Amino acid sequence: MSDKTIATPILEELVSLYQNNLKLITEGSADILNRHREQAMQHFRELGIPSQKNEKYKYSRIEPLFAHEYQKHFAPKRIAFNVDDIFRCDIPELDTHLALVLNGFYLPKGEKLTTLPNGVIFGSLAEAAIKFPNLVNGRYNSLAENKTDGLVALNTAFAQDGVFIYIPRNVVESKPIQIINLLMSDVNQLVQYRNLIVVEEGAQANVLICDHTLSPKRFLSNVVTEIFVGNNAQLEFVKMQNEHNDAAQLTHTYAHQQADSRLVTNVLSLHGGFIRNNLAVTLAGEGADAQLYGLHLTDRTQHTDNFTFIDHAVPNCTSNELYKGILDDQATGAFNGKIMVRRDAQKTQAYQSNNNLLLTADARMNTKPQLEIYADDVKCSHGATVGQLDNEALFYMRARGIGEREAKLLLMFGFAHEVVKRISIDTLRERIDDMVNKRLRGELSRCHNCPMHCC
């Protein structure tokens, strides 16, 4: 271990868990994943779990999340249920290709990998690493920051499966690919899995990830997703987090864009006890465009922390970032967003905004927008607001016969909709609008046969 790393009992326990189960971990995975494990574990030993002394994690206490008793499964655990009977939080009108993940392992309804007539491939990452090593090797673990983030290194050491999505060159896949990540167990679970998304040159795709808990146990998820968007390719990536209050989710998403590509991300945190989202985007080819959106609705004692990093590595790229939060009760939140404009990245246009509403005096929000610019011919701006509902707007609405509660709800919904409206899929946008509306009203709907207040 590094001299700077304190050998805490939690760190030692995770290292021992890895060492004692290494054979099970490697047997249940593929060589391409296995070859990175030892070095990743060494990085984890050196880095440990990030503390609040780490500037990136200044507003979130991570180590206490690992202090609970968890079980870790090193093989898919078969649970006798019909997903169609139990899980009804999907959108009936939304026609998608469906990929299911249960407790960190891909859950096939048939084959572990699906290949469509147009060459699109999706399914188990572990299976893809065996059957299509040329598509996975060289990409897997090439973006993940194992050397600087202990949580990412921990995932690389442990992750055995996840979802692989491949969109071939010049293929326009009009049907969204929906990843439904389910957590269901009769014991507390530590879950670590991996996603790899590749959109080749000239291709287009929409990917939707939905996170849900289906049993009232404590869950801790530590997930890494790597995304490659080729020349002139387009990807819309929507992540909807909707887990119960005893679930903690740590996500790390890395995207690499080539020339003239377009990436739109939308991270919607509707429910969850503790959420930490890391999103890093590198604009590596001229003409690349990144649009990053996020919304979190946080109440009770929930905590949501979004950390973003946009790297303008080359000239003539654009980025726009809008994150919003609504915090109620004793909820806490954080936004730490950084835009880096490299020395040669002239003609960059980069804009960042973070706006937050506090509904009570006890809610807390920390926000830190940042610009680091080394080029001189750029257009960049950043800003942040933390405040209450506009009293003048409330007065205007009440003067026209709208009750106080309804007026507040309308203002909050309009505030949130500025992010939701960026979703291009009509049925998905309408469904999320409905979920946001119910969430704001405190009228949480329930999945059929599901005990969780997470929908």
mmCIF file of C-alpha atoms in Angstrom, residues 28-361:
data_model
loop_
_atom_site.group_PDB
_atom_site.id
_atom_site.type_symbol
_atom_site.label_atom_id
_atom_site.label_comp_id
_atom_site.label_asym_id
_atom_site.label_seq_id
_atom_site.Cartn_x
_atom_site.Cartn_y
_atom_site.Cartn_z
ATOM 1 C CA GLY A 28 -16.860 -16.692 -14.005
ATOM 2 C CA SER A 29 -15.488 -14.200 -16.506
ATOM 3 C CA ALA A 30 -13.465 -13.797 -19.708
ATOM 4 C CA ASP A 31 -9.703 -13.472 -20.295
ATOM 5 C CA ILE A 32 -10.044 -9.912 -21.607
ATOM 6 C CA LEU A 33 -11.602 -8.871 -18.301
ATOM 7 C CA ASN A 34 -9.327 -11.048 -16.165
ATOM 8 C CA ARG A 35 -6.037 -9.693 -17.491
ATOM 9 C CA HIS A 36 -6.682 -6.284 -15.902
ATOM 10 C CA ARG A 37 -7.612 -7.476 -12.427
ATOM 11 C CA GLU A 38 -4.254 -7.750 -10.672
ATOM 12 C CA GLN A 39 -3.030 -4.319 -11.715
ATOM 13 C CA ALA A 40 -6.405 -2.805 -10.807
ATOM 14 C CA MET A 41 -6.262 -4.369 -7.348
ATOM 15 C CA GLN A 42 -2.783 -2.945 -6.894
ATOM 16 C CA HIS A 43 -4.134 0.500 -7.747
ATOM 17 C CA PHE A 44 -6.938 -0.018 -5.248
ATOM 18 C CA ARG A 45 -4.459 -0.973 -2.540
ATOM 19 C CA GLU A 46 -2.590 2.271 -3.235
ATOM 20 C CA LEU A 47 -5.619 4.546 -3.593
ATOM 21 C CA GLY A 48 -8.160 3.031 -1.224
ATOM 22 C CA ILE A 49 -11.742 4.253 -1.002
ATOM 23 C CA PRO A 50 -11.860 8.004 -1.725
ATOM 24 C CA SER A 51 -12.155 10.215 1.337
ATOM 25 C CA GLN A 52 -13.441 13.777 1.513
ATOM 26 C CA LYS A 53 -9.833 14.938 1.403
ATOM 27 C CA ASN A 54 -9.988 13.950 -2.256
ATOM 28 C CA GLU A 55 -11.237 17.112 -4.001
ATOM 29 C CA LYS A 56 -13.424 15.079 -6.375
ATOM 30 C CA TYR A 57 -15.240 13.494 -3.420
ATOM 31 C CA LYS A 58 -15.266 16.554 -1.173
ATOM 32 C CA TYR A 59 -19.034 16.522 -0.648
ATOM 33 C CA SER A 60 -19.655 12.772 -0.278
ATOM 34 C CA ARG A 61 -18.654 10.310 2.443
ATOM 35 C CA ILE A 62 -18.053 7.055 0.587
ATOM 36 C CA GLU A 63 -16.364 4.733 3.072
ATOM 37 C CA PRO A 64 -19.373 4.427 5.455
ATOM 38 C CA LEU A 65 -21.309 2.889 2.556
ATOM 39 C CA PHE A 66 -18.946 -0.107 2.653
ATOM 40 C CA ALA A 67 -19.205 -0.512 6.438
ATOM 41 C CA HIS A 68 -22.372 -2.642 6.258
ATOM 42 C CA GLU A 69 -22.432 -6.413 5.932
ATOM 43 C CA TYR A 70 -22.815 -7.387 2.278
ATOM 44 C CA GLN A 71 -22.754 -10.619 0.360
ATOM 45 C CA LYS A 72 -20.916 -10.765 -2.952
ATOM 46 C CA HIS A 73 -21.893 -13.426 -5.487
ATOM 47 C CA PHE A 74 -19.280 -14.566 -7.997
ATOM 48 C CA ALA A 75 -21.720 -16.372 -10.276
ATOM 49 C CA PRO A 76 -25.235 -15.559 -11.501
ATOM 50 C CA LYS A 77 -27.781 -16.476 -8.877
ATOM 51 C CA ARG A 78 -30.904 -17.893 -10.419
ATOM 52 C CA ILE A 79 -34.065 -16.445 -8.939
ATOM 53 C CA ALA A 80 -37.335 -18.111 -9.824
ATOM 54 C CA PHE A 81 -39.495 -15.292 -11.117
ATOM 55 C CA ASN A 82 -40.968 -14.016 -14.322
ATOM 56 C CA VAL A 83 -39.654 -10.545 -14.997
ATOM 57 C CA ASP A 84 -42.762 -9.702 -17.017
ATOM 58 C CA ASP A 85 -44.967 -10.525 -14.007
ATOM 59 C CA ILE A 86 -42.927 -8.740 -11.346
ATOM 60 C CA PHE A 87 -41.431 -5.809 -13.161
ATOM 61 C CA ARG A 88 -43.973 -3.370 -14.536
ATOM 62 C CA CYS A 89 -42.124 -0.078 -14.281
ATOM 63 C CA ASP A 90 -41.409 -0.168 -18.000
ATOM 64 C CA ILE A 91 -43.199 1.922 -20.607
ATOM 65 C CA PRO A 92 -45.711 -0.164 -22.579
ATOM 66 C CA GLU A 93 -45.741 2.306 -25.473
ATOM 67 C CA LEU A 94 -41.943 2.343 -25.743
ATOM 68 C CA ASP A 95 -40.729 -0.262 -28.221
ATOM 69 C CA THR A 96 -37.183 -1.264 -27.243
ATOM 70 C CA HIS A 97 -34.624 -4.012 -27.461
ATOM 71 C CA LEU A 98 -34.466 -5.281 -23.890
ATOM 72 C CA ALA A 99 -31.332 -6.216 -21.939
ATOM 73 C CA LEU A 100 -31.762 -7.357 -18.337
ATOM 74 C CA VAL A 101 -29.123 -7.272 -15.604
ATOM 75 C CA LEU A 102 -29.853 -8.982 -12.277
ATOM 76 C CA ASN A 103 -27.491 -8.281 -9.379
ATOM 77 C CA GLY A 104 -24.640 -7.449 -11.745
ATOM 78 C CA PHE A 105 -24.986 -10.361 -14.179
ATOM 79 C CA TYR A 106 -26.645 -10.317 -17.585
ATOM 80 C CA LEU A 107 -29.943 -12.214 -17.440
ATOM 81 C CA PRO A 108 -30.683 -13.760 -20.833
ATOM 82 C CA LYS A 109 -34.163 -14.733 -21.920
ATOM 83 C CA GLY A 110 -32.540 -16.816 -24.631
ATOM 84 C CA GLU A 111 -29.014 -16.397 -25.922
ATOM 85 C CA LYS A 112 -26.461 -14.404 -23.946
ATOM 86 C CA LEU A 113 -25.847 -12.275 -27.037
ATOM 87 C CA THR A 114 -28.392 -10.971 -29.543
ATOM 88 C CA THR A 115 -27.263 -10.146 -33.095
ATOM 89 C CA LEU A 116 -29.781 -8.211 -35.169
ATOM 90 C CA PRO A 117 -30.011 -8.475 -38.992
ATOM 91 C CA ASN A 118 -28.307 -5.066 -39.353
ATOM 92 C CA GLY A 119 -25.281 -6.266 -37.358
ATOM 93 C CA VAL A 120 -26.176 -4.634 -34.033
ATOM 94 C CA ILE A 121 -25.001 -6.762 -31.092
ATOM 95 C CA PHE A 122 -26.113 -6.509 -27.481
ATOM 96 C CA GLY A 123 -26.047 -8.747 -24.444
ATOM 97 C CA SER A 124 -23.562 -10.120 -21.935
ATOM 98 C CA LEU A 125 -20.200 -8.343 -21.835
ATOM 99 C CA ALA A 126 -18.461 -11.507 -20.609
ATOM 100 C CA GLU A 127 -19.901 -13.461 -23.537
ATOM 101 C CA ALA A 128 -18.989 -10.714 -26.015
ATOM 102 C CA ALA A 129 -15.380 -10.788 -24.780
ATOM 103 C CA ILE A 130 -15.268 -14.487 -25.723
ATOM 104 C CA LYS A 131 -17.184 -14.431 -29.019
ATOM 105 C CA PHE A 132 -16.134 -11.003 -30.318
ATOM 106 C CA PRO A 133 -12.717 -10.315 -28.766
ATOM 107 C CA ASN A 134 -11.792 -7.998 -31.669
ATOM 108 C CA LEU A 135 -14.652 -5.661 -30.657
ATOM 109 C CA VAL A 136 -13.932 -5.713 -26.928
ATOM 110 C CA ASN A 137 -10.157 -5.961 -26.671
ATOM 111 C CA GLY A 138 -8.433 -2.585 -26.792
ATOM 112 C CA ARG A 139 -11.593 -0.796 -25.739
ATOM 113 C CA TYR A 140 -12.398 -2.489 -22.463
ATOM 114 C CA ASN A 141 -10.646 -0.680 -19.612
ATOM 115 C CA SER A 142 -9.006 1.867 -21.953
ATOM 116 C CA LEU A 143 -11.006 4.850 -20.627
ATOM 117 C CA ALA A 144 -11.549 3.875 -16.990
ATOM 118 C CA GLU A 145 -9.414 5.838 -14.510
ATOM 119 C CA ASN A 146 -8.012 2.958 -12.476
ATOM 120 C CA LYS A 147 -4.832 4.863 -11.642
ATOM 121 C CA THR A 148 -6.595 7.824 -10.039
ATOM 122 C CA ASP A 149 -9.899 6.561 -8.627
ATOM 123 C CA GLY A 150 -9.940 3.693 -6.139
ATOM 124 C CA LEU A 151 -13.612 2.913 -6.781
ATOM 125 C CA VAL A 152 -12.976 2.436 -10.507
ATOM 126 C CA ALA A 153 -9.986 0.203 -9.749
ATOM 127 C CA LEU A 154 -12.147 -1.805 -7.338
ATOM 128 C CA ASN A 155 -14.721 -2.343 -10.069
ATOM 129 C CA THR A 156 -12.081 -3.431 -12.585
ATOM 130 C CA ALA A 157 -10.762 -5.982 -10.105
ATOM 131 C CA PHE A 158 -14.175 -7.485 -9.299
ATOM 132 C CA ALA A 159 -16.507 -6.956 -12.288
ATOM 133 C CA GLN A 160 -17.356 -10.193 -14.087
ATOM 134 C CA ASP A 161 -20.178 -9.222 -16.419
ATOM 135 C CA GLY A 162 -22.464 -6.430 -17.571
ATOM 136 C CA VAL A 163 -23.868 -5.263 -20.900
ATOM 137 C CA PHE A 164 -22.123 -4.942 -24.258
ATOM 138 C CA ILE A 165 -23.683 -2.871 -27.052
ATOM 139 C CA TYR A 166 -22.188 -2.615 -30.532
ATOM 140 C CA ILE A 167 -23.592 -0.488 -33.372
ATOM 141 C CA PRO A 168 -21.734 -1.178 -36.665
ATOM 142 C CA ARG A 169 -20.525 1.433 -39.106
ATOM 143 C CA ASN A 170 -23.274 3.542 -40.757
ATOM 144 C CA VAL A 171 -26.092 1.592 -39.062
ATOM 145 C CA VAL A 172 -28.969 3.705 -37.771
ATOM 146 C CA GLU A 173 -30.701 1.675 -35.047
ATOM 147 C CA SER A 174 -34.077 3.386 -34.667
ATOM 148 C CA LYS A 175 -35.226 1.109 -31.846
ATOM 149 C CA PRO A 176 -33.762 2.116 -28.464
ATOM 150 C CA ILE A 177 -31.768 -0.434 -26.497
ATOM 151 C CA GLN A 178 -33.069 -0.521 -22.923
ATOM 152 C CA ILE A 179 -30.907 -1.906 -20.128
ATOM 153 C CA ILE A 180 -32.994 -2.721 -17.061
ATOM 154 C CA ASN A 181 -30.750 -3.131 -14.051
ATOM 155 C CA LEU A 182 -32.568 -5.013 -11.291
ATOM 156 C CA LEU A 183 -31.422 -5.550 -7.716
ATOM 157 C CA MET A 184 -33.246 -8.349 -5.946
ATOM 158 C CA SER A 185 -32.018 -10.421 -3.001
ATOM 159 C CA ASP A 186 -32.955 -11.784 0.402
ATOM 160 C CA VAL A 187 -29.611 -10.523 1.807
ATOM 161 C CA ASN A 188 -27.638 -7.287 1.549
ATOM 162 C CA GLN A 189 -25.680 -7.181 -1.708
ATOM 163 C CA LEU A 190 -22.495 -5.549 -3.007
ATOM 164 C CA VAL A 191 -22.801 -5.415 -6.797
ATOM 165 C CA GLN A 192 -20.072 -4.457 -9.280
ATOM 166 C CA TYR A 193 -20.531 -4.747 -13.010
ATOM 167 C CA ARG A 194 -19.337 -3.221 -16.264
ATOM 168 C CA ASN A 195 -20.882 -1.832 -19.458
ATOM 169 C CA LEU A 196 -19.204 -1.243 -22.823
ATOM 170 C CA ILE A 197 -20.958 0.703 -25.602
ATOM 171 C CA VAL A 198 -19.405 1.097 -29.062
ATOM 172 C CA VAL A 199 -21.028 3.248 -31.767
ATOM 173 C CA GLU A 200 -18.959 3.018 -34.928
ATOM 174 C CA GLU A 201 -18.412 5.670 -37.600
ATOM 175 C CA GLY A 202 -21.630 7.126 -39.024
ATOM 176 C CA ALA A 203 -23.856 5.004 -36.761
ATOM 177 C CA GLN A 204 -26.714 6.213 -34.563
ATOM 178 C CA ALA A 205 -28.328 4.729 -31.453
ATOM 179 C CA ASN A 206 -30.353 5.455 -28.325
ATOM 180 C CA VAL A 207 -29.495 3.672 -25.070
ATOM 181 C CA LEU A 208 -31.666 3.814 -21.966
ATOM 182 C CA ILE A 209 -30.576 2.465 -18.562
ATOM 183 C CA CYS A 210 -33.194 2.001 -15.831
ATOM 184 C CA ASP A 211 -32.063 1.155 -12.288
ATOM 185 C CA HIS A 212 -34.588 -0.442 -9.928
ATOM 186 C CA THR A 213 -34.684 -2.310 -6.626
ATOM 187 C CA LEU A 214 -37.172 -5.150 -6.216
ATOM 188 C CA SER A 215 -36.556 -6.160 -2.611
ATOM 189 C CA PRO A 216 -36.141 -4.150 0.611
ATOM 190 C CA LYS A 217 -32.546 -5.128 1.376
ATOM 191 C CA ARG A 218 -29.495 -2.879 1.467
ATOM 192 C CA PHE A 219 -27.658 -2.651 -1.866
ATOM 193 C CA LEU A 220 -24.385 -1.014 -2.831
ATOM 194 C CA SER A 221 -23.669 -0.787 -6.569
ATOM 195 C CA ASN A 222 -20.326 0.271 -8.023
ATOM 196 C CA VAL A 223 -20.672 0.451 -11.817
ATOM 197 C CA VAL A 224 -18.342 1.498 -14.651
ATOM 198 C CA THR A 225 -19.514 2.268 -18.202
ATOM 199 C CA GLU A 226 -17.195 3.000 -21.144
ATOM 200 C CA ILE A 227 -18.615 4.625 -24.293
ATOM 201 C CA PHE A 228 -16.988 5.071 -27.707
ATOM 202 C CA VAL A 229 -18.620 7.333 -30.290
ATOM 203 C CA GLY A 230 -16.952 7.175 -33.708
ATOM 204 C CA ASN A 231 -16.534 9.742 -36.466
ATOM 205 C CA ASN A 232 -19.868 11.342 -37.417
ATOM 206 C CA ALA A 233 -21.720 8.974 -35.072
ATOM 207 C CA GLN A 234 -24.565 9.876 -32.713
ATOM 208 C CA LEU A 235 -25.571 8.459 -29.345
ATOM 209 C CA GLU A 236 -28.290 9.502 -26.930
ATOM 210 C CA PHE A 237 -27.628 7.982 -23.502
ATOM 211 C CA VAL A 238 -30.337 8.249 -20.835
ATOM 212 C CA LYS A 239 -29.876 6.914 -17.317
ATOM 213 C CA MET A 240 -32.846 6.779 -14.926
ATOM 214 C CA GLN A 241 -32.022 6.033 -11.284
ATOM 215 C CA ASN A 242 -35.037 4.899 -9.311
ATOM 216 C CA GLU A 243 -34.008 2.795 -6.313
ATOM 217 C CA HIS A 244 -35.201 2.700 -2.711
ATOM 218 C CA ASN A 245 -33.725 4.529 0.289
ATOM 219 C CA ASP A 246 -31.483 1.643 1.383
ATOM 220 C CA ALA A 247 -29.748 1.548 -1.996
ATOM 221 C CA ALA A 248 -26.468 3.334 -2.657
ATOM 222 C CA GLN A 249 -25.219 3.731 -6.213
ATOM 223 C CA LEU A 250 -21.743 4.765 -7.369
ATOM 224 C CA THR A 251 -21.503 5.193 -11.151
ATOM 225 C CA HIS A 252 -18.521 6.043 -13.331
ATOM 226 C CA THR A 253 -19.198 6.790 -17.005
ATOM 227 C CA TYR A 254 -16.435 7.562 -19.503
ATOM 228 C CA ALA A 255 -17.125 8.686 -23.064
ATOM 229 C CA HIS A 256 -14.666 9.209 -25.930
ATOM 230 C CA GLN A 257 -15.839 11.132 -29.001
ATOM 231 C CA GLN A 258 -14.214 11.267 -32.401
ATOM 232 C CA ALA A 259 -14.588 13.881 -35.136
ATOM 233 C CA ASP A 260 -18.049 15.316 -35.902
ATOM 234 C CA SER A 261 -19.705 12.978 -33.397
ATOM 235 C CA ARG A 262 -22.615 13.934 -31.182
ATOM 236 C CA LEU A 263 -23.289 12.642 -27.671
ATOM 237 C CA VAL A 264 -26.325 13.521 -25.568
ATOM 238 C CA THR A 265 -26.447 12.263 -21.986
ATOM 239 C CA ASN A 266 -29.299 12.709 -19.542
ATOM 240 C CA VAL A 267 -28.935 11.456 -15.965
ATOM 241 C CA LEU A 268 -32.243 11.464 -14.068
ATOM 242 C CA SER A 269 -31.968 10.667 -10.363
ATOM 243 C CA LEU A 270 -35.561 10.234 -9.242
ATOM 244 C CA HIS A 271 -34.974 8.164 -6.117
ATOM 245 C CA GLY A 272 -32.216 6.510 -4.126
ATOM 246 C CA GLY A 273 -30.704 6.743 -0.670
ATOM 247 C CA PHE A 274 -27.193 7.692 -1.818
ATOM 248 C CA ILE A 275 -26.177 8.476 -5.399
ATOM 249 C CA ARG A 276 -22.776 9.482 -6.708
ATOM 250 C CA ASN A 277 -22.422 9.911 -10.482
ATOM 251 C CA ASN A 278 -19.074 10.502 -12.195
ATOM 252 C CA LEU A 279 -19.261 11.456 -15.880
ATOM 253 C CA ALA A 280 -16.151 12.222 -17.959
ATOM 254 C CA VAL A 281 -16.343 13.106 -21.660
ATOM 255 C CA THR A 282 -13.339 13.584 -23.941
ATOM 256 C CA LEU A 283 -13.849 15.492 -27.205
ATOM 257 C CA ALA A 284 -10.968 13.974 -29.154
ATOM 258 C CA GLY A 285 -11.940 14.809 -32.746
ATOM 259 C CA GLU A 286 -12.675 18.162 -34.331
ATOM 260 C CA GLY A 287 -16.361 19.008 -34.731
ATOM 261 C CA ALA A 288 -17.425 16.803 -31.820
ATOM 262 C CA ASP A 289 -20.425 17.986 -29.786
ATOM 263 C CA ALA A 290 -21.420 16.915 -26.264
ATOM 264 C CA GLN A 291 -24.708 17.787 -24.568
ATOM 265 C CA LEU A 292 -24.841 16.821 -20.877
ATOM 266 C CA TYR A 293 -28.055 17.088 -18.869
ATOM 267 C CA GLY A 294 -28.976 15.995 -15.374
ATOM 268 C CA LEU A 295 -31.819 16.258 -12.874
ATOM 269 C CA HIS A 296 -32.072 15.033 -9.304
ATOM 270 C CA LEU A 297 -35.110 15.067 -7.013
ATOM 271 C CA THR A 298 -33.893 14.521 -3.473
ATOM 272 C CA ASP A 299 -35.815 14.473 -0.196
ATOM 273 C CA ARG A 300 -35.787 13.067 3.361
ATOM 274 C CA THR A 301 -32.115 12.350 4.156
ATOM 275 C CA GLN A 302 -31.150 11.300 0.624
ATOM 276 C CA HIS A 303 -27.913 12.472 -0.970
ATOM 277 C CA THR A 304 -27.113 13.002 -4.673
ATOM 278 C CA ASP A 305 -23.687 14.075 -5.946
ATOM 279 C CA ASN A 306 -22.902 14.683 -9.637
ATOM 280 C CA PHE A 307 -19.280 15.110 -10.742
ATOM 281 C CA THR A 308 -18.670 15.922 -14.416
ATOM 282 C CA PHE A 309 -15.553 16.537 -16.474
ATOM 283 C CA ILE A 310 -15.552 17.664 -20.112
ATOM 284 C CA ASP A 311 -12.156 17.591 -21.814
ATOM 285 C CA HIS A 312 -11.891 19.746 -24.954
ATOM 286 C CA ALA A 313 -8.748 18.124 -26.288
ATOM 287 C CA VAL A 314 -8.846 19.450 -29.874
ATOM 288 C CA PRO A 315 -10.099 22.591 -31.688
ATOM 289 C CA ASN A 316 -13.591 23.359 -33.010
ATOM 290 C CA CYS A 317 -15.676 21.352 -30.527
ATOM 291 C CA THR A 318 -18.779 22.349 -28.602
ATOM 292 C CA SER A 319 -20.290 21.315 -25.292
ATOM 293 C CA ASN A 320 -23.314 22.371 -23.328
ATOM 294 C CA GLU A 321 -24.084 21.241 -19.795
ATOM 295 C CA LEU A 322 -27.232 21.804 -17.729
ATOM 296 C CA TYR A 323 -27.755 20.109 -14.353
ATOM 297 C CA LYS A 324 -30.646 20.853 -11.999
ATOM 298 C CA GLY A 325 -31.691 19.736 -8.527
ATOM 299 C CA ILE A 326 -34.752 20.021 -6.298
ATOM 300 C CA LEU A 327 -34.051 19.281 -2.634
ATOM 301 C CA ASP A 328 -36.631 18.862 0.132
ATOM 302 C CA ASP A 329 -36.605 17.969 3.868
ATOM 303 C CA GLN A 330 -33.031 17.321 5.114
ATOM 304 C CA ALA A 331 -31.714 16.226 1.722
ATOM 305 C CA THR A 332 -28.194 17.074 0.602
ATOM 306 C CA GLY A 333 -26.721 17.392 -2.846
ATOM 307 C CA ALA A 334 -23.592 18.386 -4.721
ATOM 308 C CA PHE A 335 -22.533 19.360 -8.217
ATOM 309 C CA ASN A 336 -18.875 19.591 -9.188
ATOM 310 C CA GLY A 337 -18.447 20.268 -12.884
ATOM 311 C CA LYS A 338 -15.197 21.017 -14.660
ATOM 312 C CA ILE A 339 -14.539 22.016 -18.261
ATOM 313 C CA MET A 340 -10.963 21.723 -19.491
ATOM 314 C CA VAL A 341 -9.925 23.524 -22.693
ATOM 315 C CA ARG A 342 -6.489 22.320 -23.804
ATOM 316 C CA ARG A 343 -3.804 24.622 -25.210
ATOM 317 C CA ASP A 344 -4.482 23.789 -28.859
ATOM 318 C CA ALA A 345 -8.278 23.578 -28.549
ATOM 319 C CA GLN A 346 -9.026 26.889 -30.289
ATOM 320 C CA LYS A 347 -12.557 27.802 -31.413
ATOM 321 C CA THR A 348 -13.992 25.867 -28.475
ATOM 322 C CA GLN A 349 -17.534 26.691 -27.356
ATOM 323 C CA ALA A 350 -18.363 25.371 -23.897
ATOM 324 C CA TYR A 351 -21.228 26.323 -21.600
ATOM 325 C CA GLN A 352 -22.109 25.020 -18.160
ATOM 326 C CA SER A 353 -24.999 25.772 -15.813
ATOM 327 C CA ASN A 354 -26.131 24.306 -12.492
ATOM 328 C CA ASN A 355 -29.417 25.452 -10.945
ATOM 329 C CA ASN A 356 -30.976 24.219 -7.709
ATOM 330 C CA LEU A 357 -34.139 24.728 -5.663
ATOM 331 C CA LEU A 358 -34.158 24.289 -1.881
ATOM 332 C CA LEU A 359 -37.664 23.694 -0.545
ATOM 333 C CA THR A 360 -36.737 23.782 3.157
ATOM 334 C CA ALA A 361 -34.254 25.574 5.374
#
